[in-house]
GROMACS .gro file of C-alpha atoms in nm:
model
  377
    1UNK     CA    1  -1.383   1.677   0.863
    2UNK     CA    2  -1.054   1.634   0.738
    3UNK     CA    3  -0.943   1.650   0.386
    4UNK     CA    4  -0.687   1.809   0.129
    5UNK     CA    5  -0.823   2.121  -0.071
    6UNK     CA    6  -0.517   2.189  -0.329
    7UNK     CA    7  -0.252   2.081  -0.443
    8UNK     CA    8   0.136   2.285  -0.593
    9UNK     CA    9   0.383   2.011  -0.759
   10UNK     CA   10   0.656   2.278  -0.858
   11UNK     CA   11   1.018   2.043  -0.996
   12UNK     CA   12   0.848   1.714  -0.858
   13UNK     CA   13   0.894   1.447  -1.070
   14UNK     CA   14   0.776   1.496  -1.428
   15UNK     CA   15   0.638   1.867  -1.313
   16UNK     CA   16   0.742   2.111  -1.402
   17UNK     CA   17   0.446   2.341  -1.235
   18UNK     CA   18   0.094   2.152  -1.080
   19UNK     CA   19  -0.199   2.390  -0.930
   20UNK     CA   20  -0.524   2.127  -0.866
   21UNK     CA   21  -0.799   2.142  -0.594
   22UNK     CA   22  -0.985   1.853  -0.536
   23UNK     CA   23  -1.328   1.688  -0.439
   24UNK     CA   24  -1.308   1.631  -0.072
   25UNK     CA   25  -1.494   1.259  -0.148
   26UNK     CA   26  -1.323   1.066  -0.485
   27UNK     CA   27  -1.064   1.192  -0.687
   28UNK     CA   28  -0.983   0.977  -1.000
   29UNK     CA   29  -0.657   1.093  -1.221
   30UNK     CA   30  -0.709   0.923  -1.567
   31UNK     CA   31  -0.492   0.852  -1.822
   32UNK     CA   32  -0.159   0.609  -1.951
   33UNK     CA   33   0.106   0.445  -1.800
   34UNK     CA   34   0.422   0.675  -1.681
   35UNK     CA   35   0.233   1.019  -1.739
   36UNK     CA   36   0.324   1.171  -1.419
   37UNK     CA   37  -0.111   0.943  -1.224
   38UNK     CA   38   0.093   0.808  -0.923
   39UNK     CA   39   0.330   1.078  -0.846
   40UNK     CA   40   0.049   1.332  -0.728
   41UNK     CA   41  -0.021   1.044  -0.555
   42UNK     CA   42   0.344   0.998  -0.430
   43UNK     CA   43   0.327   1.428  -0.340
   44UNK     CA   44   0.070   1.417  -0.135
   45UNK     CA   45   0.186   1.091   0.047
   46UNK     CA   46   0.495   1.358   0.105
   47UNK     CA   47   0.358   1.654   0.179
   48UNK     CA   48   0.171   1.419   0.443
   49UNK     CA   49   0.438   1.222   0.601
   50UNK     CA   50   0.724   1.370   0.450
   51UNK     CA   51   0.890   1.034   0.237
   52UNK     CA   52   0.813   0.834  -0.071
   53UNK     CA   53   0.610   0.551  -0.036
   54UNK     CA   54   0.840   0.473  -0.366
   55UNK     CA   55   1.163   0.521  -0.280
   56UNK     CA   56   1.362   0.605  -0.026
   57UNK     CA   57   1.646   0.869  -0.133
   58UNK     CA   58   1.414   1.253  -0.239
   59UNK     CA   59   1.664   1.342  -0.440
   60UNK     CA   60   1.475   1.041  -0.688
   61UNK     CA   61   1.166   1.277  -0.639
   62UNK     CA   62   1.309   1.607  -0.829
   63UNK     CA   63   1.227   1.677  -1.162
   64UNK     CA   64   1.581   1.529  -1.369
   65UNK     CA   65   1.825   1.766  -1.378
   66UNK     CA   66   1.722   1.947  -1.158
   67UNK     CA   67   1.822   1.872  -0.730
   68UNK     CA   68   1.539   2.108  -0.521
   69UNK     CA   69   1.174   2.049  -0.572
   70UNK     CA   70   0.867   2.249  -0.335
   71UNK     CA   71   0.535   2.100  -0.298
   72UNK     CA   72   0.250   2.295  -0.068
   73UNK     CA   73  -0.104   2.170  -0.002
   74UNK     CA   74  -0.380   2.302   0.233
   75UNK     CA   75  -0.514   2.140   0.508
   76UNK     CA   76  -0.905   2.113   0.614
   77UNK     CA   77  -0.875   1.993   1.001
   78UNK     CA   78  -1.168   2.010   1.204
   79UNK     CA   79  -1.254   2.339   1.116
   80UNK     CA   80  -0.931   2.512   1.035
   81UNK     CA   81  -0.633   2.538   0.767
   82UNK     CA   82  -0.352   2.408   0.788
   83UNK     CA   83  -0.138   2.557   0.431
   84UNK     CA   84   0.220   2.265   0.438
   85UNK     CA   85   0.518   2.396   0.244
   86UNK     CA   86   0.766   2.133   0.262
   87UNK     CA   87   1.127   2.306   0.043
   88UNK     CA   88   1.361   2.009  -0.048
   89UNK     CA   89   1.722   2.073  -0.193
   90UNK     CA   90   1.916   1.881  -0.218
   91UNK     CA   91   2.284   1.860   0.045
   92UNK     CA   92   2.016   2.054   0.243
   93UNK     CA   93   1.756   1.991   0.603
   94UNK     CA   94   1.436   1.910   0.470
   95UNK     CA   95   1.253   2.237   0.510
   96UNK     CA   96   0.884   2.171   0.626
   97UNK     CA   97   0.642   2.497   0.726
   98UNK     CA   98   0.276   2.421   0.907
   99UNK     CA   99   0.116   2.797   0.803
  100UNK     CA  100   0.475   2.938   0.799
  101UNK     CA  101   0.582   2.766   1.115
  102UNK     CA  102   0.911   2.537   1.141
  103UNK     CA  103   0.742   2.174   1.239
  104UNK     CA  104   1.004   1.869   1.276
  105UNK     CA  105   1.029   1.599   1.124
  106UNK     CA  106   0.905   1.292   1.391
  107UNK     CA  107   0.651   1.594   1.452
  108UNK     CA  108   0.470   1.613   1.114
  109UNK     CA  109   0.435   1.270   1.084
  110UNK     CA  110   0.146   1.246   1.317
  111UNK     CA  111  -0.055   1.557   1.170
  112UNK     CA  112  -0.223   1.434   0.906
  113UNK     CA  113  -0.317   1.113   0.896
  114UNK     CA  114  -0.252   0.951   0.531
  115UNK     CA  115  -0.313   0.542   0.393
  116UNK     CA  116  -0.132   0.450   0.075
  117UNK     CA  117  -0.199   0.133  -0.115
  118UNK     CA  118   0.010   0.029  -0.453
  119UNK     CA  119   0.196  -0.208  -0.673
  120UNK     CA  120   0.489  -0.225  -0.428
  121UNK     CA  121   0.261  -0.291  -0.152
  122UNK     CA  122   0.247  -0.653  -0.229
  123UNK     CA  123   0.695  -0.650  -0.077
  124UNK     CA  124   0.493  -0.678   0.225
  125UNK     CA  125   0.368  -0.999   0.170
  126UNK     CA  126   0.650  -1.119  -0.026
  127UNK     CA  127   1.015  -1.046   0.037
  128UNK     CA  128   1.152  -1.059   0.309
  129UNK     CA  129   1.070  -0.989   0.729
  130UNK     CA  130   1.298  -0.636   0.689
  131UNK     CA  131   0.974  -0.536   0.465
  132UNK     CA  132   0.700  -0.597   0.676
  133UNK     CA  133   0.934  -0.476   0.993
  134UNK     CA  134   0.984  -0.134   0.836
  135UNK     CA  135   0.529  -0.116   0.728
  136UNK     CA  136   0.452  -0.221   1.100
  137UNK     CA  137   0.743   0.105   1.204
  138UNK     CA  138   0.558   0.319   0.994
  139UNK     CA  139   0.222   0.288   1.066
  140UNK     CA  140   0.311   0.259   1.441
  141UNK     CA  141   0.493   0.610   1.444
  142UNK     CA  142   0.181   0.777   1.225
  143UNK     CA  143  -0.035   0.812   1.595
  144UNK     CA  144   0.208   0.727   1.834
  145UNK     CA  145   0.556   0.966   1.859
  146UNK     CA  146   0.716   0.775   2.135
  147UNK     CA  147   0.738   0.506   1.913
  148UNK     CA  148   0.956   0.653   1.675
  149UNK     CA  149   1.196   0.851   1.938
  150UNK     CA  150   1.243   0.391   2.109
  151UNK     CA  151   1.317   0.355   1.778
  152UNK     CA  152   1.599   0.611   1.703
  153UNK     CA  153   1.728   0.512   2.090
  154UNK     CA  154   1.687   0.105   2.010
  155UNK     CA  155   1.852   0.127   1.662
  156UNK     CA  156   2.168   0.404   1.786
  157UNK     CA  157   2.194   0.118   2.146
  158UNK     CA  158   2.247  -0.199   1.903
  159UNK     CA  159   2.525  -0.010   1.638
  160UNK     CA  160   2.746   0.062   1.943
  161UNK     CA  161   2.666  -0.345   2.061
  162UNK     CA  162   2.736  -0.427   1.820
  163UNK     CA  163   3.038  -0.220   1.797
  164UNK     CA  164   3.112  -0.347   2.067
  165UNK     CA  165   3.142  -0.745   1.982
  166UNK     CA  166   3.306  -0.706   1.635
  167UNK     CA  167   3.569  -0.497   1.797
  168UNK     CA  168   3.618  -0.601   2.173
  169UNK     CA  169   3.601  -1.000   2.147
  170UNK     CA  170   3.906  -1.086   2.297
  171UNK     CA  171   3.896  -0.808   2.574
  172UNK     CA  172   3.881  -0.978   2.954
  173UNK     CA  173   3.663  -0.723   3.004
  174UNK     CA  174   3.386  -0.725   2.766
  175UNK     CA  175   3.104  -0.862   2.963
  176UNK     CA  176   3.115  -0.571   3.189
  177UNK     CA  177   3.174  -0.375   2.924
  178UNK     CA  178   2.814  -0.523   2.772
  179UNK     CA  179   2.621  -0.561   3.050
  180UNK     CA  180   2.447  -0.185   3.015
  181UNK     CA  181   2.390  -0.209   2.666
  182UNK     CA  182   2.214  -0.495   2.680
  183UNK     CA  183   2.001  -0.329   2.970
  184UNK     CA  184   1.945  -0.109   2.765
  185UNK     CA  185   1.873  -0.304   2.439
  186UNK     CA  186   1.644  -0.481   2.674
  187UNK     CA  187   1.376  -0.184   2.819
  188UNK     CA  188   1.377   0.032   2.480
  189UNK     CA  189   1.340  -0.298   2.259
  190UNK     CA  190   1.064  -0.475   2.499
  191UNK     CA  191   0.843  -0.130   2.471
  192UNK     CA  192   0.869  -0.160   2.048
  193UNK     CA  193   0.781  -0.512   2.079
  194UNK     CA  194   0.499  -0.472   2.281
  195UNK     CA  195   0.386  -0.180   2.051
  196UNK     CA  196   0.393  -0.379   1.794
  197UNK     CA  197   0.237  -0.707   1.937
  198UNK     CA  198  -0.050  -0.453   2.000
  199UNK     CA  199  -0.066  -0.321   1.644
  200UNK     CA  200  -0.076  -0.656   1.516
  201UNK     CA  201  -0.357  -0.797   1.710
  202UNK     CA  202  -0.540  -0.504   1.644
  203UNK     CA  203  -0.440  -0.492   1.246
  204UNK     CA  204  -0.515  -0.842   1.269
  205UNK     CA  205  -0.886  -0.805   1.351
  206UNK     CA  206  -0.924  -0.543   1.116
  207UNK     CA  207  -0.792  -0.691   0.770
  208UNK     CA  208  -0.971  -0.975   0.876
  209UNK     CA  209  -1.309  -0.788   0.863
  210UNK     CA  210  -1.268  -0.635   0.533
  211UNK     CA  211  -1.047  -0.975   0.397
  212UNK     CA  212  -1.346  -1.153   0.445
  213UNK     CA  213  -1.600  -0.899   0.280
  214UNK     CA  214  -1.381  -0.913  -0.023
  215UNK     CA  215  -1.307  -1.251  -0.033
  216UNK     CA  216  -1.593  -1.428   0.166
  217UNK     CA  217  -1.590  -1.572   0.527
  218UNK     CA  218  -1.466  -1.891   0.375
  219UNK     CA  219  -1.176  -1.726   0.327
  220UNK     CA  220  -0.943  -1.652   0.696
  221UNK     CA  221  -0.732  -1.420   0.705
  222UNK     CA  222  -0.451  -1.401   0.990
  223UNK     CA  223  -0.173  -1.192   1.139
  224UNK     CA  224   0.080  -1.368   1.368
  225UNK     CA  225   0.369  -1.130   1.516
  226UNK     CA  226   0.655  -1.323   1.599
  227UNK     CA  227   0.951  -1.217   1.821
  228UNK     CA  228   1.277  -1.407   1.851
  229UNK     CA  229   1.264  -1.424   2.209
  230UNK     CA  230   0.931  -1.494   2.227
  231UNK     CA  231   0.561  -1.332   2.278
  232UNK     CA  232   0.473  -1.264   2.624
  233UNK     CA  233   0.133  -1.070   2.702
  234UNK     CA  234   0.338  -0.900   3.006
  235UNK     CA  235   0.672  -0.650   2.926
  236UNK     CA  236   0.837  -0.803   3.273
  237UNK     CA  237   0.860  -1.167   3.108
  238UNK     CA  238   0.994  -1.029   2.810
  239UNK     CA  239   1.271  -0.832   2.948
  240UNK     CA  240   1.327  -1.156   3.135
  241UNK     CA  241   1.284  -1.351   2.873
  242UNK     CA  242   1.521  -1.099   2.622
  243UNK     CA  243   1.700  -1.039   2.863
  244UNK     CA  244   1.849  -1.409   2.951
  245UNK     CA  245   1.855  -1.486   2.546
  246UNK     CA  246   2.124  -1.166   2.517
  247UNK     CA  247   2.331  -1.403   2.788
  248UNK     CA  248   2.270  -1.705   2.658
  249UNK     CA  249   2.381  -1.639   2.310
  250UNK     CA  250   2.652  -1.372   2.390
  251UNK     CA  251   2.951  -1.681   2.298
  252UNK     CA  252   2.737  -1.699   1.940
  253UNK     CA  253   2.772  -1.352   1.970
  254UNK     CA  254   3.083  -1.296   1.953
  255UNK     CA  255   3.138  -1.565   1.656
  256UNK     CA  256   2.978  -1.358   1.478
  257UNK     CA  257   3.029  -0.987   1.582
  258UNK     CA  258   2.591  -0.904   1.596
  259UNK     CA  259   2.291  -0.885   1.813
  260UNK     CA  260   2.109  -1.205   1.799
  261UNK     CA  261   1.812  -1.140   1.943
  262UNK     CA  262   1.505  -0.836   1.908
  263UNK     CA  263   1.244  -0.664   1.722
  264UNK     CA  264   1.588  -0.626   1.508
  265UNK     CA  265   1.496  -0.979   1.354
  266UNK     CA  266   1.163  -1.033   1.372
  267UNK     CA  267   0.880  -1.142   1.201
  268UNK     CA  268   0.513  -1.047   1.086
  269UNK     CA  269   0.335  -1.399   0.932
  270UNK     CA  270   0.098  -1.333   0.700
  271UNK     CA  271  -0.193  -1.611   0.635
  272UNK     CA  272  -0.456  -1.722   0.430
  273UNK     CA  273  -0.682  -2.011   0.572
  274UNK     CA  274  -0.334  -2.138   0.741
  275UNK     CA  275  -0.127  -2.106   0.462
  276UNK     CA  276   0.184  -1.842   0.438
  277UNK     CA  277   0.054  -1.575   0.210
  278UNK     CA  278   0.497  -1.533   0.131
  279UNK     CA  279   0.475  -1.922  -0.040
  280UNK     CA  280   0.141  -2.038  -0.077
  281UNK     CA  281  -0.067  -1.791  -0.230
  282UNK     CA  282  -0.171  -1.655  -0.534
  283UNK     CA  283  -0.104  -1.308  -0.685
  284UNK     CA  284  -0.445  -1.206  -0.649
  285UNK     CA  285  -0.495  -1.349  -0.316
  286UNK     CA  286  -0.157  -1.181  -0.236
  287UNK     CA  287  -0.250  -0.846  -0.350
  288UNK     CA  288  -0.577  -0.912  -0.112
  289UNK     CA  289  -0.433  -0.936   0.182
  290UNK     CA  290  -0.215  -0.603   0.105
  291UNK     CA  291  -0.453  -0.442   0.074
  292UNK     CA  292  -0.616  -0.589   0.400
  293UNK     CA  293  -0.354  -0.489   0.575
  294UNK     CA  294  -0.439  -0.084   0.427
  295UNK     CA  295  -0.738  -0.078   0.484
  296UNK     CA  296  -0.702  -0.186   0.848
  297UNK     CA  297  -0.445   0.061   0.928
  298UNK     CA  298  -0.727   0.313   0.768
  299UNK     CA  299  -0.964   0.225   1.011
  300UNK     CA  300  -0.697   0.253   1.308
  301UNK     CA  301  -0.587   0.556   1.214
  302UNK     CA  302  -0.983   0.646   1.228
  303UNK     CA  303  -0.969   0.544   1.567
  304UNK     CA  304  -0.659   0.665   1.719
  305UNK     CA  305  -0.683   1.003   1.525
  306UNK     CA  306  -1.082   1.052   1.554
  307UNK     CA  307  -1.009   1.146   1.136
  308UNK     CA  308  -1.068   0.966   0.812
  309UNK     CA  309  -0.753   0.954   0.714
  310UNK     CA  310  -0.670   1.031   0.342
  311UNK     CA  311  -0.666   0.731   0.108
  312UNK     CA  312  -0.451   0.718  -0.156
  313UNK     CA  313  -0.470   0.373  -0.399
  314UNK     CA  314  -0.256   0.344  -0.665
  315UNK     CA  315  -0.347   0.107  -0.934
  316UNK     CA  316  -0.596  -0.070  -0.744
  317UNK     CA  317  -0.859  -0.225  -0.984
  318UNK     CA  318  -0.624  -0.389  -1.219
  319UNK     CA  319  -0.647  -0.753  -1.056
  320UNK     CA  320  -1.000  -0.743  -0.939
  321UNK     CA  321  -1.322  -0.819  -1.087
  322UNK     CA  322  -1.642  -0.622  -1.162
  323UNK     CA  323  -1.813  -0.755  -0.777
  324UNK     CA  324  -1.510  -0.702  -0.579
  325UNK     CA  325  -1.438  -0.344  -0.735
  326UNK     CA  326  -1.788  -0.259  -0.618
  327UNK     CA  327  -1.708  -0.359  -0.309
  328UNK     CA  328  -1.432  -0.178  -0.268
  329UNK     CA  329  -1.545   0.158  -0.414
  330UNK     CA  330  -1.879   0.101  -0.164
  331UNK     CA  331  -1.596   0.056   0.137
  332UNK     CA  332  -1.446   0.347   0.088
  333UNK     CA  333  -1.732   0.545   0.041
  334UNK     CA  334  -1.890   0.434   0.369
  335UNK     CA  335  -1.616   0.557   0.541
  336UNK     CA  336  -1.666   0.867   0.452
  337UNK     CA  337  -1.268   0.999   0.432
  338UNK     CA  338  -1.143   1.174   0.075
  339UNK     CA  339  -0.991   0.971  -0.117
  340UNK     CA  340  -0.761   0.928  -0.475
  341UNK     CA  341  -0.684   0.660  -0.687
  342UNK     CA  342  -0.501   0.632  -1.041
  343UNK     CA  343  -0.657   0.386  -1.349
  344UNK     CA  344  -0.519   0.377  -1.676
  345UNK     CA  345  -0.843   0.250  -1.792
  346UNK     CA  346  -1.183   0.376  -1.781
  347UNK     CA  347  -1.399   0.334  -1.492
  348UNK     CA  348  -1.683   0.654  -1.552
  349UNK     CA  349  -1.944   0.303  -1.558
  350UNK     CA  350  -1.830   0.191  -1.186
  351UNK     CA  351  -1.860   0.523  -1.128
  352UNK     CA  352  -2.219   0.603  -1.235
  353UNK     CA  353  -2.305   0.317  -1.042
  354UNK     CA  354  -2.088   0.336  -0.748
  355UNK     CA  355  -2.092   0.701  -0.669
  356UNK     CA  356  -2.242   1.080  -0.668
  357UNK     CA  357  -2.003   1.337  -0.618
  358UNK     CA  358  -1.627   1.249  -0.732
  359UNK     CA  359  -1.414   1.453  -0.970
  360UNK     CA  360  -1.172   1.257  -1.337
  361UNK     CA  361  -0.838   1.395  -1.386
  362UNK     CA  362  -0.717   1.304  -1.692
  363UNK     CA  363  -0.300   1.320  -1.649
  364UNK     CA  364  -0.109   1.338  -1.952
  365UNK     CA  365   0.310   1.391  -1.955
  366UNK     CA  366   0.315   1.557  -1.668
  367UNK     CA  367  -0.016   1.761  -1.649
  368UNK     CA  368  -0.317   1.785  -1.556
  369UNK     CA  369  -0.486   1.888  -1.913
  370UNK     CA  370  -0.863   1.803  -1.830
  371UNK     CA  371  -1.158   1.816  -1.527
  372UNK     CA  372  -1.482   1.656  -1.521
  373UNK     CA  373  -1.681   1.664  -1.167
  374UNK     CA  374  -1.720   1.898  -0.927
  375UNK     CA  375  -1.570   1.963  -0.581
  376UNK     CA  376  -1.781   1.870  -0.283
  377UNK     CA  377  -1.549   2.180   0.023
   0.00000   0.00000   0.00000
């Protein structure tokens, strides 16, 4: 058993102060656009992983004119209550408390599994490789703490190696200076590559399953990890090829002043019936592919953590027909976890047909103005 029982928001986005209790199953926020529905999903996500799914700047989460915000929520996890408090103040370290004990940010991200889907997730499909790498990095970090640490170390080594390439290109001792950094880059980079390969293989199988249920078995969604040094089954093979690529490419790297091989340049190819979705898919297909990735992520988190992750769906129904909407609600129900979704249109008829236990909250101008449905707690 794992779900969020309640939430307090203070000076967060357009909420001055709000307290709300949740159903342990389905929770729906309804209202016109720009009223604050998505802001509640964002607060839940931030409470779980200490970052937003809409911006990389925490200052943007504060209410206009303020320099701070406060979030507090109570998770029920395996029969124990966890009171999580997050306090942000500009130019100060983020303060995270769990049952009044201070928690480091990189450890907190693994404690309360959550998956979010929003319209911005179409960027995973249509935008640059950096977006897809960021997606993989965050999802793997949710259940594998060593991955987050490896990423930090890789970025440190990469920065130092690039600095040497830029500042010492005419130094006769540069090769000796680079050798230890090459070895460090290869060692930690290989770990990152193989964690990603493992994740993509699992993600691909589960995303294909969900996509087939949505679109039928004639549609084939596939994922392939594209590695700048080549993809190999054994880490030793990857290390050898990685090291060889750095050695062979050193002359060109000196001219460019940057590292040309490694997981910082890799990509994730997403295809429908063999066609790269980035270039050859409709808006609806892109949306379905992105949603399939996120539902696959939820399945993986359930397997890895033993908990049904909290699922956040922002404006998920806008481009799906009724059949696909009903399947999605059925999938969420069978998945067994807690779900929060937003809708700008009335979905009462759909809910009455597919759901028996849900709570609907109407949002207006940064306030929850009405609630219907029960608290299944």
